[in-house]
Amino acid sequence: MNSIKIDLKNAGIVFSQETKKQAENACGLLHSEKGAGNDFLGWLNLPSEITDEHLLDIENTAQILQKECEIVVVAGIGGSYLGARAVIDALNNSFDLLQKERVFPVILYAGQNIGEDYLFELQQLLKNRKFGIISISKSGTTTEPALAFRLLREQLEQQQGKEAAKRLTVAVTDKARGALKSLADKEGYKSYIIEDNIGGRFSVLSPVGLLPIAVAGLNIRELVQGARVMQAQTSNEISFDENIAEQYAAVRNELYKSGKTIEVLANFHPKLHYVSEWWKQLYGESEGKENKGIFPAAVDFTTDLHSMGQYLQEGQRTLFESVISVEKPNYTTIFPIDEANLDGLNFLAGKRVDEVNKMAELGTMLAHVDGGVPNIKITLPALNEYYLGQLLYFFEKACGISGYILGVNPFNQPGVEAYKKNMFALLDKPGYEKESEEIRKRIK
Ligand code: PA5
């Protein structure tokens, strides 16, 4: 089997022996479990540690939801939904909800925002439809998914009765703490544990990601297999010259040191939009701390060449671009000939749409490199579970290495608490009386 590849020849970086050593040391530090955040390394060997029984149990639960539900709503935010959405959106039909003959439930999302209109419209859509809920929250106390879950739970019980609601609700949460665990135990929901040593943004290969992905009808065994291969290919026993996670981590840090403080993850495949959203969280929350870190941004090409293209070509030269390229599309569409040729497009007749896309990709890379935007190219041989498993693990591994090279703890997220504290104070949450008083004085 093939593997994903990384091409750095347009990144404008020549690795010194010192840089290579630094990346190897950072990878070694991860594996030695002696670095910062070492109590959150459960993801590192997760692919090889997932058992067949565990996968089977997830598949069995998925089957119950598949059999009984037209729609399954995943209630979660950040690392508790982005990984699943990345894989499902990449591999499912783009027009899923409108497909007439569906085999598997449509996966929808809630609890990733606090939009009243969004929730109202979702609840309207779910009226009189058979649906199920996967409620995912490691802490079990995050406001956004908890709020959505209460609304959806009530609706499910009203529409389908308490017994069906119990059968069609699954909780994925911490083993002991948090309100979701207590609720799941009390109501008798099927539940899955997120191990203490797996942080949200590194949890896609745990039930957090695997259960929704399985419900969508995708092959979680292939996904895990891809990740296993990448786990082996990026281990600390693989030297820098062969280790693509170390290379990616090293090149981004070298570019950062040279003033390239923004990494733009670009794709030329619209189905990869949520892979970029997942990546943004992974790198943003892992590295953006202590006033350091590359700012992770993302664009979908060619769409965003018509909105961000100007800035990328000629704006501030603080950017570098990492492009995810998919070698072969899954389907074939040939551009037709038109005798009248009024649109002047006969020069494309007989070509695949993907050939046009690939020339746009190449043309963009050359233009951006000429414009002073270094380029990293990450190639997937095809868009399927196996290569996505490789890609997800590759990004996770490189993120851990990159965070250590940067000198931060990549596995905490202390900054995320600041908005929550203010929000709770403003909403008069019990226990926040002092903060409430202070914040009200400030906004008077
Ligand atoms: O990476 C993280 O830890 C966070 O982004 C969390 O995934 C996110 O805040 C959701 O937290 P929880 O799963 O506890 O509801």
Short mmCIF file of C-alpha atoms in Angstrom, two decimals, residues 244-410:
data_model
loop_
_atom_site.label_atom_id
_atom_site.label_comp_id
_atom_site.label_asym_id
_atom_site.label_seq_id
_atom_site.Cartn_x
_atom_site.Cartn_y
_atom_site.Cartn_z
CA ILE A 244 7.55 12.91 7.67
CA ALA A 245 6.12 14.02 11.03
CA GLU A 246 9.55 15.23 12.17
CA GLN A 247 10.11 16.91 8.80
CA TYR A 248 6.79 18.76 8.86
CA ALA A 249 7.33 19.82 12.50
CA ALA A 250 10.86 21.01 11.69
CA VAL A 251 10.01 22.92 8.52
CA ARG A 252 7.13 24.83 10.15
CA ASN A 253 9.39 25.84 13.05
CA GLU A 254 12.19 26.95 10.70
CA LEU A 255 9.69 29.01 8.70
CA TYR A 256 8.31 30.50 11.93
CA LYS A 257 11.81 31.53 13.01
CA SER A 258 12.25 33.27 9.64
CA GLY A 259 9.16 35.43 10.25
CA LYS A 260 6.50 33.27 8.64
CA THR A 261 4.08 33.39 11.52
CA ILE A 262 0.93 32.26 9.68
CA GLU A 263 0.42 28.81 8.20
CA VAL A 264 -2.38 28.58 5.67
CA LEU A 265 -3.64 25.04 5.17
CA ALA A 266 -5.05 24.87 1.67
CA ASN A 267 -6.91 22.10 -0.09
CA PHE A 268 -8.06 21.69 -3.64
CA HIS A 269 -10.85 19.34 -2.63
CA PRO A 270 -14.00 20.89 -1.16
CA LYS A 271 -14.72 17.79 0.91
CA LEU A 272 -11.61 18.50 3.00
CA HIS A 273 -13.01 21.68 4.55
CA TYR A 274 -13.51 20.08 7.96
CA VAL A 275 -10.13 18.38 7.89
CA SER A 276 -8.78 21.93 7.91
CA GLU A 277 -11.15 22.93 10.72
CA TRP A 278 -9.90 19.96 12.77
CA TRP A 279 -6.28 20.84 11.94
CA LYS A 280 -6.84 24.48 12.98
CA GLN A 281 -8.01 23.38 16.41
CA LEU A 282 -5.22 20.83 16.75
CA TYR A 283 -2.45 23.31 16.02
CA GLY A 284 -4.11 26.45 17.41
CA GLU A 285 -4.87 25.00 20.83
CA SER A 286 -1.63 23.06 21.01
CA GLU A 287 0.83 25.80 20.07
CA GLY A 288 -0.80 29.17 20.65
CA LYS A 289 0.40 29.91 24.16
CA GLU A 290 3.02 31.91 26.10
CA ASN A 291 2.69 34.56 23.36
CA LYS A 292 4.11 32.11 20.84
CA GLY A 293 2.89 29.92 18.02
CA ILE A 294 2.15 29.88 14.31
CA PHE A 295 -1.38 31.16 13.59
CA PRO A 296 -3.23 28.36 11.79
CA ALA A 297 -5.51 29.56 9.00
CA ALA A 298 -7.26 27.58 6.28
CA VAL A 299 -8.63 28.07 2.79
CA ASP A 300 -10.54 25.93 0.30
CA PHE A 301 -9.23 26.29 -3.24
CA THR A 302 -10.09 27.19 -5.85
CA THR A 303 -13.10 28.75 -4.08
CA ASP A 304 -11.03 31.01 -1.84
CA LEU A 305 -8.64 32.05 -4.61
CA HIS A 306 -11.52 34.36 -5.48
CA SER A 307 -11.63 35.86 -2.01
CA MET A 308 -8.23 35.36 -0.33
CA GLY A 309 -6.13 34.93 -3.48
CA GLN A 310 -5.13 38.58 -3.68
CA TYR A 311 -3.89 38.68 -0.09
CA LEU A 312 -2.04 35.41 -0.41
CA GLN A 313 -0.29 36.61 -3.57
CA GLU A 314 0.58 40.15 -2.53
CA GLY A 315 -0.33 40.86 1.10
CA GLN A 316 2.03 40.83 4.11
CA ARG A 317 4.78 38.27 3.56
CA THR A 318 4.26 36.52 6.88
CA LEU A 319 2.59 33.44 5.38
CA PHE A 320 3.51 29.99 4.29
CA GLU A 321 1.16 27.51 2.69
CA SER A 322 0.65 23.80 3.33
CA VAL A 323 -1.38 22.23 0.56
CA ILE A 324 -3.25 18.96 0.92
CA SER A 325 -3.40 17.41 -2.50
CA VAL A 326 -5.46 14.34 -3.39
CA GLU A 327 -3.81 12.40 -6.20
CA LYS A 328 -6.88 10.68 -7.65
CA PRO A 329 -10.53 11.61 -7.28
CA ASN A 330 -13.02 8.80 -6.57
CA TYR A 331 -15.23 9.53 -9.57
CA THR A 332 -14.73 10.55 -13.20
CA THR A 333 -16.36 13.49 -14.95
CA ILE A 334 -15.20 14.28 -18.48
CA PHE A 335 -15.71 17.77 -19.83
CA PRO A 336 -17.92 17.61 -22.95
CA ILE A 337 -17.31 19.12 -26.38
CA ASP A 338 -19.79 21.74 -27.57
CA GLU A 339 -19.91 22.43 -31.33
CA ALA A 340 -20.93 26.06 -30.88
CA ASN A 341 -18.19 26.65 -28.28
CA LEU A 342 -19.76 29.94 -27.27
CA ASP A 343 -18.15 29.73 -23.84
CA GLY A 344 -14.75 29.15 -25.51
CA LEU A 345 -14.07 26.10 -23.37
CA ASN A 346 -13.53 23.50 -26.08
CA PHE A 347 -9.82 23.49 -25.25
CA LEU A 348 -10.89 21.54 -22.16
CA ALA A 349 -13.08 19.05 -24.02
CA GLY A 350 -12.21 15.43 -23.28
CA LYS A 351 -10.26 16.35 -20.14
CA ARG A 352 -11.26 15.26 -16.68
CA VAL A 353 -12.50 18.02 -14.35
CA ASP A 354 -9.72 16.92 -12.01
CA GLU A 355 -7.10 17.73 -14.67
CA VAL A 356 -8.33 21.32 -14.67
CA ASN A 357 -8.22 21.32 -10.88
CA LYS A 358 -4.68 19.92 -10.84
CA MET A 359 -3.47 22.61 -13.23
CA ALA A 360 -5.10 25.23 -10.98
CA GLU A 361 -3.22 23.64 -8.06
CA LEU A 362 0.12 23.68 -9.85
CA GLY A 363 -0.40 27.17 -11.21
CA THR A 364 -1.31 28.46 -7.76
CA MET A 365 1.70 26.86 -6.12
CA LEU A 366 4.08 28.40 -8.68
CA ALA A 367 2.44 31.82 -8.38
CA HIS A 368 2.48 31.80 -4.58
CA VAL A 369 6.08 30.59 -4.37
CA ASP A 370 7.04 33.36 -6.84
CA GLY A 371 5.12 35.77 -4.60
CA GLY A 372 7.16 34.81 -1.53
CA VAL A 373 4.88 32.19 0.03
CA PRO A 374 6.85 29.03 0.84
CA ASN A 375 4.99 25.84 0.00
CA ILE A 376 4.67 22.49 1.71
CA LYS A 377 2.79 19.83 -0.23
CA ILE A 378 1.10 16.90 1.49
CA THR A 379 -0.19 14.30 -0.97
CA LEU A 380 -2.87 11.69 -0.31
CA PRO A 381 -2.93 8.94 -2.95
CA ALA A 382 -6.74 8.89 -2.69
CA LEU A 383 -9.52 10.10 -0.43
CA ASN A 384 -10.55 7.11 1.65
CA GLU A 385 -10.58 5.93 5.27
CA TYR A 386 -7.09 4.42 5.07
CA TYR A 387 -5.30 7.55 3.89
CA LEU A 388 -7.36 9.81 6.13
CA GLY A 389 -6.29 7.64 9.06
CA GLN A 390 -2.70 8.23 8.00
CA LEU A 391 -3.25 11.96 7.61
CA LEU A 392 -4.92 12.44 10.98
CA TYR A 393 -2.23 10.57 12.85
CA PHE A 394 0.51 12.34 10.86
CA PHE A 395 -0.86 15.75 11.89
CA GLU A 396 -1.24 14.69 15.53
CA LYS A 397 2.28 13.32 15.72
CA ALA A 398 3.81 16.33 13.99
CA CYS A 399 1.85 18.61 16.30
CA GLY A 400 3.31 17.02 19.42
CA ILE A 401 6.83 17.23 17.97
CA SER A 402 6.31 20.78 16.75
CA GLY A 403 5.02 21.95 20.14
CA TYR A 404 8.10 20.55 21.85
CA ILE A 405 10.41 22.21 19.30
CA LEU A 406 8.59 25.49 19.96
CA GLY A 407 9.05 24.98 23.70
CA VAL A 408 5.41 24.83 24.82
CA ASN A 409 3.23 22.17 26.39
CA PRO A 410 1.17 21.10 23.36
#
